[in-house]
Amino acid sequence: MAAPLSVEVEFGGGAELLFDGIKKHQVTLPGQEEPWDIRNLLVWIKKNLLKERPELFIQGDSVRPGILVLVNDADWELLGELDYQLQDQDSVLFISTLHGG
Amino acid sequence: MPAPQCASCHAARAALRRPRSGQALCGACFCTAFEAEVLHTVLAGRLLPPGAVVAVGASGGKDSTVLAHVLRELTPRLGVSLRLVAVDEGIGGYRDAALAAGGGRRRAGTSRSPSWPTQTSSGAGRWTPTAGTGRSRACCTFCGVLRRRALEEGARLVGATHIVTGHNADDMAETVLMNFLRGDAGRLARGGGLGSRGEGGALPRCRPLQLASQKEVVLYAHFRRLDYFSEECVYAPEAFRGHARHLLKLLEAARPAQQQLGRAGLGPLTPPDQSFYLEIRNSGHLDTFWIGLPPNPSSVRSSPSPQ
């Protein structure tokens, strides 16, 4: 049983284009049976925030390869990736690297 | 699980794990290490001698923004001076927006390429990828070639002795794979070094970020709070590079450990029996792929591969 959580979800590197161009989203995740890990956050984002072309953001149950995920400014690799359990006031940043330099 | 402590300063929480060494570093220590590695690449390869006037190919994108920033940090150590050069190919909605985004923040010498016979756009000296054939796959084929020419001219306009571009390790791996897929033996043989000396009177060029992975370039820009333009060229979905990039992404996803394209080249036999080989280094384990007959392993020429 997961309590409601207030988190900041941010998009950069071009990923914001899939979200109406809005980079920062303050979201309240409702209380639910399932824990609020990144896996479930992605499901929630796809359902509630993603405006177009989901295949450019999500692949399977994770993010598309080439999209970096930082939680509180740390690479999600260090935190368990999809299994990381979100805390209240966490900040999750998705940066796309899929464009010319 | 909480993030481990930084292995360098032991004070801050680690923000990432370096792909090659597996070392966990905080943002500040990572940026310092990144800059030190670029410095090492330039010094060890003797890419930019003291006194060089270095034209930085600056598109306003992530790689050239990071390149310009890092080189500016390193100019005291290197004893070189920098000039920014931006090329405007006239790609609407992409290059114009990028240059507008970057232009206000930096002084840049802009190169206008001379009139090409197939030029269709108005404005002195600009060419567009739609010249002649309309929107077609051929656009990407010559876009890069013409941009490199324009970059050369822009560099001369600002009095440069060397040109640098922001190509990263992922770009290089894609290029190797593209040449392999096209069977371009010439390019495969010429590639692999850190730059070109400059033949036929061309300025020497190099790629100081060549050994840095794309992910680390983006993370460096993030931790240094660098602004860059991040939209995709409208023609990019049609470009051949996309196939190579897609394949590399699939390979990375299939193998959880970091991957590095080792080297590609020609087998020792002569045509028509000649074969191509492609090595992919995967955290110490080496996979070699052959097209054509693999020769006796003891007869394979060895050549230096990127570190």
PDB file of C-alpha atoms in Angstrom, chain A residues 10 12-17 23 53 56 59 64-81 83-85 93 95-101, chain B residues 1-4 13-17 24-25 59-65 94 214-215 218-219 222-223 225 227-233 245-246 249-250 252-253 258:
ATOM      1  CA  GLU A  10      11.182  17.154 -15.380  1.00  0.00           C
ATOM      2  CA  GLY A  12      15.048  17.887 -20.971  1.00  0.00           C
ATOM      3  CA  GLY A  13      17.237  17.424 -24.027  1.00  0.00           C
ATOM      4  CA  GLY A  14      14.221  17.565 -26.310  1.00  0.00           C
ATOM      5  CA  ALA A  15      12.059  15.064 -24.398  1.00  0.00           C
ATOM      6  CA  GLU A  16       9.833  17.962 -23.299  1.00  0.00           C
ATOM      7  CA  LEU A  17       8.492  18.153 -26.851  1.00  0.00           C
ATOM      8  CA  LYS A  23       9.778  20.923 -18.838  1.00  0.00           C
ATOM      9  CA  ARG A  53       4.267   9.344 -29.765  1.00  0.00           C
ATOM     10  CA  LEU A  56       9.725   7.918 -28.452  1.00  0.00           C
ATOM     11  CA  GLN A  59      10.001   1.020 -24.669  1.00  0.00           C
ATOM     12  CA  ARG A  64      13.577   4.209 -24.645  1.00  0.00           C
ATOM     13  CA  PRO A  65      17.362   3.611 -24.899  1.00  0.00           C
ATOM     14  CA  GLY A  66      19.054   7.005 -25.112  1.00  0.00           C
ATOM     15  CA  ILE A  67      16.904   8.626 -22.433  1.00  0.00           C
ATOM     16  CA  LEU A  68      18.815   9.285 -19.202  1.00  0.00           C
ATOM     17  CA  VAL A  69      17.000   9.189 -15.877  1.00  0.00           C
ATOM     18  CA  LEU A  70      18.261  11.191 -12.894  1.00  0.00           C
ATOM     19  CA  VAL A  71      16.590  10.978  -9.484  1.00  0.00           C
ATOM     20  CA  ASN A  72      17.551  13.906  -7.215  1.00  0.00           C
ATOM     21  CA  ASP A  73      20.457  14.579  -9.599  1.00  0.00           C
ATOM     22  CA  ALA A  74      21.790  11.026  -9.400  1.00  0.00           C
ATOM     23  CA  ASP A  75      21.846   8.472 -12.244  1.00  0.00           C
ATOM     24  CA  TRP A  76      19.100   5.919 -11.648  1.00  0.00           C
ATOM     25  CA  GLU A  77      21.693   3.193 -12.318  1.00  0.00           C
ATOM     26  CA  LEU A  78      23.017   3.850  -8.815  1.00  0.00           C
ATOM     27  CA  LEU A  79      19.564   3.604  -7.278  1.00  0.00           C
ATOM     28  CA  GLY A  80      18.107   0.423  -8.740  1.00  0.00           C
ATOM     29  CA  GLU A  81      16.634   1.860 -11.949  1.00  0.00           C
ATOM     30  CA  ASP A  83      12.894  -0.630  -8.826  1.00  0.00           C
ATOM     31  CA  TYR A  84      13.811   2.599  -7.056  1.00  0.00           C
ATOM     32  CA  GLN A  85      11.077   3.450  -4.526  1.00  0.00           C
ATOM     33  CA  LEU A  93      14.566  14.180 -14.556  1.00  0.00           C
ATOM     34  CA  ILE A  95      17.023  13.801 -20.462  1.00  0.00           C
ATOM     35  CA  SER A  96      16.912  12.715 -24.081  1.00  0.00           C
ATOM     36  CA  THR A  97      20.280  12.268 -25.805  1.00  0.00           C
ATOM     37  CA  LEU A  98      18.765  11.388 -29.172  1.00  0.00           C
ATOM     38  CA  HIS A  99      19.645  14.345 -31.356  1.00  0.00           C
ATOM     39  CA  GLY A 100      22.569  15.919 -33.130  1.00  0.00           C
ATOM     40  CA  GLY A 101      25.262  17.762 -31.250  1.00  0.00           C
TER      41      GLY A 101
ATOM     42  CA  MET B   1      18.919   1.766  -2.136  1.00  0.00           C
ATOM     43  CA  PRO B   2      20.802   4.982  -1.352  1.00  0.00           C
ATOM     44  CA  ALA B   3      23.519   6.128  -3.734  1.00  0.00           C
ATOM     45  CA  PRO B   4      27.096   5.318  -2.638  1.00  0.00           C
ATOM     46  CA  ARG B  13      26.919  11.447  -2.597  1.00  0.00           C
ATOM     47  CA  ALA B  14      27.808   9.836  -5.949  1.00  0.00           C
ATOM     48  CA  ALA B  15      25.747  11.036  -8.900  1.00  0.00           C
ATOM     49  CA  LEU B  16      26.821   8.525 -11.534  1.00  0.00           C
ATOM     50  CA  ARG B  17      29.016   5.533 -12.245  1.00  0.00           C
ATOM     51  CA  ALA B  24      31.039   6.176  -8.585  1.00  0.00           C
ATOM     52  CA  LEU B  25      31.581   9.959  -8.611  1.00  0.00           C
ATOM     53  CA  SER B  59      26.282  24.226 -33.905  1.00  0.00           C
ATOM     54  CA  GLY B  60      24.690  25.091 -30.566  1.00  0.00           C
ATOM     55  CA  GLY B  61      23.958  21.412 -29.907  1.00  0.00           C
ATOM     56  CA  LYS B  62      25.031  19.360 -26.915  1.00  0.00           C
ATOM     57  CA  ASP B  63      28.392  18.135 -28.226  1.00  0.00           C
ATOM     58  CA  SER B  64      29.725  21.432 -29.562  1.00  0.00           C
ATOM     59  CA  THR B  65      28.449  23.317 -26.509  1.00  0.00           C
ATOM     60  CA  TYR B  94      16.695  23.411 -37.179  1.00  0.00           C
ATOM     61  CA  GLN B 214      27.476  10.476 -25.457  1.00  0.00           C
ATOM     62  CA  LYS B 215      25.872   9.844 -22.097  1.00  0.00           C
ATOM     63  CA  VAL B 218      25.052  15.007 -21.737  1.00  0.00           C
ATOM     64  CA  LEU B 219      25.726  14.512 -18.024  1.00  0.00           C
ATOM     65  CA  HIS B 222      23.770  18.835 -17.034  1.00  0.00           C
ATOM     66  CA  PHE B 223      26.139  19.207 -14.079  1.00  0.00           C
ATOM     67  CA  ARG B 225      24.242  23.735 -16.258  1.00  0.00           C
ATOM     68  CA  ASP B 227      22.289  25.449 -22.242  1.00  0.00           C
ATOM     69  CA  TYR B 228      22.101  23.829 -25.649  1.00  0.00           C
ATOM     70  CA  PHE B 229      19.739  23.331 -28.553  1.00  0.00           C
ATOM     71  CA  SER B 230      18.207  19.882 -28.613  1.00  0.00           C
ATOM     72  CA  GLU B 231      15.878  19.405 -31.536  1.00  0.00           C
ATOM     73  CA  GLU B 232      16.397  16.831 -34.223  1.00  0.00           C
ATOM     74  CA  CYS B 233      17.069  17.881 -37.825  1.00  0.00           C
ATOM     75  CA  ARG B 245      22.423   4.116 -34.178  1.00  0.00           C
ATOM     76  CA  HIS B 246      19.378   1.875 -33.765  1.00  0.00           C
ATOM     77  CA  LYS B 249      21.160   0.873 -29.091  1.00  0.00           C
ATOM     78  CA  LEU B 250      19.705  -2.633 -29.474  1.00  0.00           C
ATOM     79  CA  GLU B 252      23.560  -1.978 -25.693  1.00  0.00           C
ATOM     80  CA  ALA B 253      20.141  -2.984 -24.400  1.00  0.00           C
ATOM     81  CA  GLN B 258      28.870  -0.792 -21.305  1.00  0.00           C
TER      82      GLN B 258
END
